Every structure is written in C-alpha cells, then in structure tokens.
C-alpha cells in the first residue's frame, strides 16, 4: 500500500513538474476563491484537469465532494477523460458535467419540493416552439421563445414580465409566457432554461436543502467562466453558501457571447462576488508564434474593461502577420483561394487551413471564390449561403416568377409572408389542382371568387388573388426592365419585413441584402441576361460538386472559439463588418472577437479587407477596420519596423546596465518595449531609454 502511494505520489510530482510556475500555483491553491485567468493557448484544460486530479489524488478530497461544471458535453467528456488519466489512486469519477446536466440531476432528486413529480420530461427547442405556436400563431414564434428564455434566465416570472412590459406586443408576450408556463406545469414538462431556473428556485426557497447541497460540494470548479450569465452566477453563490472553495477558469478577453446573455462582469468582478479571491494569470502561450501574439496583444490592449494580461510565445520564430487589401469581395475571394491553393501545393494539409469572418453573409463570395478555384471546403457551424432558409425563399420566388408552374417552389412561398394558409389548406389546393390537371398557380388563377372562397377563408382568398397578380406583374418587369426587378420584389412582398423580430434578424436581413446585391451586380455585368440565366448561374454555384479529398474550413469567428489552425485567414476587416458598428453593438466585445480570431492562428495569420463590398443591398465604399491600426499593422508587415529604428539583433547601450543585444520588439502603449539581453540578464526596457551602438 505504501509502495502504491509512493508510486502515485511520484507520478503526480512528474505531472506537476510539467506545469509552468503559474499553472502549478493554480493547481496547488486548493482553498478559497481562485480565478485562473487563462489566456488563449495557455494550457487552460491541462491546468483545470490537473487541479482536479491533484485534489483527488494528492490532497485526498473524496470525488463526491467535488463539482466541475462546463458548457458543452464535449468539453465535459474531454476534461473527465484527462483528469481520470492523471489519477493513480482508486477513485470513482467525480461529477463533471454541463450546468444543465447538473440541473437535470438535481431536479430528479428534489423537484417534488415544488409539488411536481420527478418523472418530468425535458422538451427541446422545437417542442417549445410548437407549444408556443399552439398558444399564439400571430407573433413570430422565434421571438416569443427568445423572450421567454430571457425572462427565465433573469428570474422574471410572467407577472413581473407583464408589469415591466411597456409595448403592447411585450404585454402580449408576457401573457403567452403565462399560458406557456401553465401548459408545462399541467403536462409535467420542463424546458432547457427550467433546468437552471427551477434548480435555483429550489435552493432559494429551501435553506436547509441549500446548506446540505453546499456542504456536499465543497470544491467547485467552473470552466469558461466568462460565458456565465446572471442566473449561473446566482446559482454558484447558492452552491458556495457554506464555503468559498470556488475555482473558476476563463478569459475576459474571450468573452464573445454577450448577445446570448453572458455577462463579462462576472469574471471582471469575481473578487467582488467572492471575497479574498486570488488571481493567477496564465500568460505563456503554447499555440501561436510571437508575431501573432504581438498583434493580438496590441489589439486587446485598447479595451478598458479587462483585467489585463500579455500573452508570451513559447514557440520561437514565426512570420510577420500579413494584410491583404482588395478592391472588392470578388477579388478578395480570388486572392484568398489562390493563397490557399499555394499552401496546399507546398504540402500543407487542407485541414490545417481556415478562413474566418464576422458576418455569415460574407461566406457567399468566399464560397464562390473557393468553388471556382476548385478548393474543397467545409462550412462549420452553419449552412452554406444558398442553403439558408431566407435565401431558399428568395430563390423560390424567382423560380415561380420564371416558371409559374413550379409547384415545389410555389408551396414554399405561398404563405411567406403569411396569408392565413396552413399546411392542410395548401395540401387541399395542391390536390384539387392535380384533379383539375393544372399547376397550382394556374388552378388558383382560373378559380372564381366563390370557388376560391370554398377552398380557403375569404381574407386568404383576397391575399391569394393579390399574390397571383403581383407574381404576374413581376414576371412582366423581369422581362422588360430587369434592373428594376429586385427593388420591386422587395417592395411588393416585403421579404425583409417578414424577418423582423427573429432573434437572428440582423443576420438574415444581411443575407437577403447580400443576395440582392449579388443580383444587381449580375445585371450590371450582364445587362442582356434574363432572370432564368441568373437562376441557372447561382444553381451552378450552389450545387457545385465539392472537390474530392480533404477540405479547408470556413466559419464564423464565434464558431472558431476553442479551435486552432496552422494557417489562418480572417476576411472582412472593414468598419461595419469587423467591428460591427451601430444597432446596439458593443465595440469592446467586437474587439474581443478580433482577439479570439487572431489567437486561433498557430503559425501564419493573414488579415483581409476590401475597398468596397455589397452592404445592405448596395455597393458601398468601406474604410479599413480600426482593428488593423490598433493591432499595430500596416499592409503586409508590422508597423513597428516603421515606427522604431530598433530591431532584433541590434546592439544598444543603457546608462545603468551597459551594452546589450535586442532580442525582441513589442508595443507598450504609445511606446515600444525592447527585450534586451545584458550579458545573460534579460530585461524589458522602453526604447527611449537606450541608444544604438
């Protein structure tokens, strides 16, 4: 037994010796509140899993006394496997799961205290929307679902929601919320948000249960703390009500989910929420080269709301960060595709290359450029441009205008925008048209008013008549004056208005504008072309076979969080795209997005901007993103080399330390900081305090 313990101890000593000083101090700090401020690529997962293993394997904390929470099942699984792989003592697995999984387990044991049976069923998002639609079919279902979720995560019940509502629609939503909650209760259902809301409610209303739960989980660890919301903070405060052994890991500079309810203040004010907190900064980066980190550090230093840290590369060397400026998005995609092809030809594996963008609408021109160059790609975390619902709707409109007998496309748009036609009614129209031996459009066109009102409600009959008239009018315009066509399409069918109130309204509208811009550009370049030719062209684009073999990755910056690539391109670095400006956007969060994007790169980073791009349906002249400036970059190379005469290898003299050699140059506010080796002693000195030899 002693031998086994000694062997285990030696194993842990070896594991600890592989940690840097900051990581080790975080692992060995076991009592009291601890914030591990983990920069990008700084070995966050290694630190938190080693700390868990240390608690169990060396300190002797029973596994059942620990609770480790994260945000995704994937992260939980990885952390569990890594932690258990480090443990040499016999131990059953600790509770390591997502916040919501913890809530589910907790409710199974305690929901009876709320007068509810523990055989409840958890409904998914689709089920939630179906229930809401049953209650109300007038307001956008996605909007109602989003608001109910927001209320729950802010611990606002239906009565409070109604009292707070100023606009009529929001009073209406509060009433729907009340009916929705009654439906869940009656049918013993809980939704995703309830898993945490009801858990908090139980702990808040049952002090003895709260005390027992807190005493049970005496050592709590939270991953990705910067992504927590108000409810999760309040839940943690309940869980820590009898002790203060809370360790959170996160990076305030990577807080990019404010739009989803995450509160960056949770990490910024950790020491205010949990007294006597210790902060350990992990600043050694094991992912990226120094030129990449210099640019990322320079950018994020412009944020005021941050705790502050500077990433330092452990890798040597590295190429300068490159910038590309193109005239427009078509030229940009050509340049990116060409650069990628050259990388692949030189032996780089495609899966080591990625392209990131801030706005999903930018993927359209990029996809087109990659398709033309024969570069295979995988779009991560989203749909290809032409597969997005709002774009499919637009294409269906164009197809019906081109060919009124296209029943498939007609069925997609006949109730978009809403004309009071349910699925059963549309099926009835289709069946009747088949019996009459006509297309649906032709069938509706030939019906008398009374015949049409026999199939659909009177109001819907009128709207269908208008629909038929508008389609025929647009068909005429497309043949006689195609340049007017798109404006008229939006004017008559108000497609963008149908997207109002949706949680992702801005993104969907941007996609529609991108499509309109694409059409206008096509007409401009091909003035004699027809609508059918345009449709054929985009069909070839949207259905182009992917090249065999491995693929590069393209994705939004949000989708790239937690990933890394040897060669990275970031497109759309223009004001209005990255950063997004106006419409309630948060410049500091936009800057954090830029920082996250830059720090995905391991060896090479290229930033791309254009002089003009389709924006809100029109070609717009754009300014280069302020982030390129803030990151200390000019076209193609570091601005540092232009603003300071010092470079790596220079011999310099300091009035106190004597002669030394420059080993690195970095930005420090408005000055430049030199890393200088004075006869074996390395010091960081501002450039203005030395002179060249």
XYZ file of C-alpha atoms in Angstrom, residues 347-642:
296
model
C 2.424 20.290 -48.839
C 0.187 21.885 -46.185
C -2.761 19.637 -45.300
C -6.090 21.354 -46.073
C -7.448 20.720 -42.556
C -4.660 22.937 -41.183
C -6.139 25.948 -43.032
C -9.181 28.017 -42.083
C -10.931 31.228 -43.125
C -12.939 33.215 -40.553
C -15.489 36.019 -40.912
C -17.602 38.106 -38.516
C -20.832 38.128 -40.537
C -22.207 34.959 -42.104
C -23.312 36.824 -45.251
C -19.603 37.172 -46.176
C -19.417 33.450 -46.805
C -21.242 33.864 -50.143
C -18.405 35.498 -52.091
C -15.847 33.332 -50.281
C -17.700 30.114 -51.188
C -17.915 31.272 -54.782
C -14.162 32.028 -54.977
C -13.219 28.668 -53.431
C -15.595 26.798 -55.758
C -14.092 28.497 -58.818
C -10.569 27.692 -57.682
C -11.517 24.060 -57.005
C -10.692 24.304 -53.293
C -12.783 21.913 -51.191
C -14.169 23.449 -48.024
C -16.315 22.569 -45.026
C -18.557 25.259 -43.572
C -18.514 24.782 -39.800
C -21.457 25.582 -37.572
C -23.729 26.952 -40.246
C -25.376 26.466 -43.605
C -23.891 27.233 -46.976
C -25.160 30.573 -48.237
C -27.612 29.118 -50.752
C -28.908 26.606 -48.193
C -30.087 29.290 -45.735
C -33.872 29.418 -45.367
C -34.292 33.094 -46.275
C -32.152 32.622 -49.427
C -34.094 29.497 -50.427
C -37.293 31.547 -50.051
C -35.913 34.257 -52.354
C -34.795 31.726 -54.947
C -38.253 30.106 -54.796
C -39.850 33.494 -55.547
C -37.554 33.924 -58.564
C -38.307 30.393 -59.771
C -42.061 30.923 -59.593
C -41.753 34.254 -61.432
C -39.678 32.496 -64.102
C -41.922 29.414 -64.207
C -45.381 29.783 -62.638
C -45.904 26.013 -62.977
C -43.133 25.200 -60.458
C -45.344 23.698 -57.728
C -42.421 22.840 -55.457
C -41.212 26.452 -55.248
C -44.753 27.820 -55.052
C -45.573 25.689 -51.989
C -42.505 27.104 -50.231
C -43.562 30.751 -50.634
C -47.360 30.692 -50.927
C -47.625 31.526 -47.205
C -44.462 33.700 -46.951
C -45.302 36.329 -45.861
C -48.275 34.824 -44.015
C -51.530 34.723 -45.972
C -53.510 32.611 -43.491
C -52.727 29.340 -45.308
C -51.931 26.340 -43.118
C -50.351 23.113 -44.367
C -53.753 21.394 -44.654
C -55.116 24.213 -46.829
C -52.040 24.188 -49.107
C -52.338 20.375 -49.440
C -56.048 20.784 -50.346
C -55.190 23.335 -53.068
C -52.497 21.028 -54.453
C -54.831 18.002 -54.513
C -57.584 19.996 -56.243
C -55.107 21.281 -58.854
C -53.920 17.724 -59.585
C -57.534 16.599 -60.040
C -58.083 19.523 -62.425
C -54.902 18.613 -64.331
C -53.353 22.040 -63.759
C -50.390 23.530 -61.881
C -51.273 25.130 -58.517
C -50.670 28.651 -59.868
C -52.777 28.013 -62.978
C -55.513 26.388 -60.891
C -55.783 29.326 -58.443
C -55.712 31.797 -61.366
C -58.699 30.170 -63.059
C -60.953 29.913 -59.990
C -63.853 32.292 -59.495
C -64.047 34.237 -56.230
C -66.715 31.915 -54.841
C -64.767 28.784 -55.887
C -61.597 30.094 -54.218
C -63.523 31.025 -51.049
C -64.803 27.450 -50.997
C -61.187 26.287 -50.582
C -59.773 28.984 -48.292
C -61.072 31.693 -45.926
C -62.358 34.892 -47.523
C -59.433 37.004 -46.285
C -56.900 34.418 -47.518
C -58.688 34.266 -50.885
C -58.161 38.012 -51.335
C -54.488 37.724 -50.409
C -54.023 34.820 -52.839
C -55.573 36.902 -55.627
C -53.089 39.718 -54.840
C -50.239 37.198 -54.779
C -51.111 35.909 -58.276
C -51.376 39.493 -59.609
C -48.033 40.529 -58.086
C -46.232 37.467 -59.481
C -47.518 38.213 -62.994
C -46.548 41.895 -62.645
C -43.026 40.963 -61.504
C -42.771 38.484 -64.352
C -43.536 41.322 -66.799
C -40.960 43.632 -65.151
C -38.284 40.918 -65.212
C -38.745 40.652 -68.982
C -38.984 44.396 -69.732
C -36.771 46.142 -67.146
C -34.755 43.622 -65.163
C -32.698 46.307 -63.382
C -35.931 47.414 -61.561
C -36.886 43.876 -60.684
C -35.227 43.352 -57.254
C -36.428 46.661 -55.808
C -39.958 45.835 -56.918
C -39.741 42.299 -55.473
C -38.863 43.679 -52.018
C -41.448 46.454 -52.339
C -44.312 44.072 -53.211
C -43.532 41.113 -50.943
C -41.594 42.879 -48.135
C -39.389 39.858 -47.568
C -37.113 41.659 -45.096
C -40.127 42.696 -43.015
C -41.065 39.043 -42.507
C -37.739 38.588 -40.710
C -38.464 41.280 -38.102
C -38.481 40.161 -34.500
C -36.484 36.992 -35.123
C -33.533 36.500 -32.733
C -31.153 36.409 -35.709
C -32.970 39.132 -37.646
C -29.842 41.193 -38.422
C -28.003 38.183 -39.829
C -30.934 37.069 -42.002
C -31.502 40.597 -43.325
C -27.765 40.839 -44.124
C -28.054 37.581 -46.108
C -31.049 38.921 -48.060
C -29.168 42.164 -48.799
C -26.169 40.126 -49.941
C -28.428 38.235 -52.374
C -29.986 41.456 -53.685
C -26.510 42.905 -54.163
C -25.413 39.773 -55.998
C -28.395 40.124 -58.358
C -27.725 43.831 -59.056
C -24.072 43.106 -59.756
C -25.029 40.279 -62.109
C -27.404 42.563 -64.052
C -24.768 45.290 -64.202
C -22.210 42.881 -65.654
C -24.721 41.053 -67.892
C -27.284 43.719 -68.933
C -28.797 41.485 -71.640
C -29.258 38.480 -69.367
C -32.577 37.086 -68.206
C -33.851 36.073 -64.775
C -33.654 32.418 -65.854
C -29.963 32.818 -66.730
C -29.264 34.345 -63.318
C -31.022 31.404 -61.649
C -29.007 28.915 -63.703
C -25.790 30.699 -62.704
C -26.465 30.578 -58.967
C -27.710 26.988 -59.234
C -24.320 26.032 -60.615
C -22.709 27.873 -57.693
C -24.933 26.364 -55.046
C -24.827 22.818 -56.354
C -21.204 22.677 -57.453
C -19.691 19.354 -56.534
C -17.055 19.548 -53.898
C -13.581 18.553 -54.937
C -12.582 15.119 -53.689
C -10.181 14.886 -50.778
C -9.563 16.854 -47.644
C -11.170 20.227 -47.060
C -10.176 23.545 -45.588
C -12.545 25.054 -43.007
C -14.585 28.227 -43.284
C -16.617 29.518 -40.363
C -17.715 32.496 -38.315
C -15.410 33.768 -35.569
C -17.972 32.617 -32.993
C -17.816 29.065 -34.376
C -13.992 29.080 -34.200
C -13.826 29.525 -30.405
C -11.687 26.751 -28.911
C -10.194 25.731 -32.291
C -6.726 26.323 -33.733
C -5.162 26.235 -37.222
C -1.628 26.452 -38.586
C -2.664 28.881 -41.328
C -5.489 31.319 -40.755
C -7.176 33.961 -42.908
C -9.598 36.497 -41.435
C -11.699 38.346 -44.026
C -13.948 41.377 -43.824
C -11.743 43.642 -41.683
C -13.702 46.773 -42.528
C -15.666 49.222 -40.406
C -19.207 47.868 -40.234
C -18.148 44.244 -40.641
C -15.408 43.764 -38.054
C -16.155 45.668 -35.970
C -19.909 45.760 -36.372
C -20.948 49.293 -35.535
C -24.318 50.737 -34.598
C -27.504 48.810 -33.772
C -26.523 48.282 -30.163
C -23.178 46.634 -30.969
C -20.548 46.615 -28.228
C -17.169 47.815 -29.515
C -15.265 46.097 -26.700
C -16.972 42.773 -27.463
C -16.200 43.297 -31.162
C -12.539 43.818 -30.221
C -12.632 40.611 -28.162
C -13.972 38.855 -31.266
C -10.970 40.146 -33.218
C -8.683 38.897 -30.449
C -10.310 35.447 -30.486
C -9.931 35.308 -34.282
C -6.232 36.279 -34.252
C -5.351 33.791 -31.497
C -6.736 30.812 -33.455
C -3.616 31.013 -35.670
C -0.585 28.890 -34.814
C 1.998 29.769 -37.497
C 0.564 32.183 -40.075
C -2.091 34.866 -39.849
C -3.417 36.900 -42.783
C -5.948 39.712 -42.369
C -8.007 40.780 -45.373
C -10.003 43.924 -46.128
C -11.694 45.353 -49.244
C -12.270 48.880 -50.524
C -15.911 48.184 -51.362
C -18.450 45.477 -50.666
C -22.156 44.910 -51.085
C -23.672 46.306 -47.932
C -27.408 46.451 -47.263
C -28.063 45.612 -50.886
C -25.833 48.317 -52.344
C -22.180 48.539 -53.213
C -20.610 50.642 -50.504
C -17.143 52.130 -50.184
C -15.680 50.917 -46.905
C -12.995 52.024 -44.522
C -10.303 49.674 -43.311
C -11.094 48.295 -39.861
C -9.712 50.303 -36.955
C -8.552 46.919 -35.585
C -5.787 46.727 -38.217
C -4.422 50.015 -36.892
C -4.926 49.113 -33.258
C -3.102 45.830 -33.805
C -0.050 47.791 -34.977
C -0.282 46.623 -38.578
C 0.137 48.224 -41.919
C -0.093 46.468 -45.270
C 1.970 43.327 -45.205
C 4.089 43.837 -42.154
C 4.334 45.098 -38.617
C 4.185 48.843 -38.296
C 6.715 48.501 -35.517
C 9.501 48.296 -38.041
C 8.458 51.663 -39.476
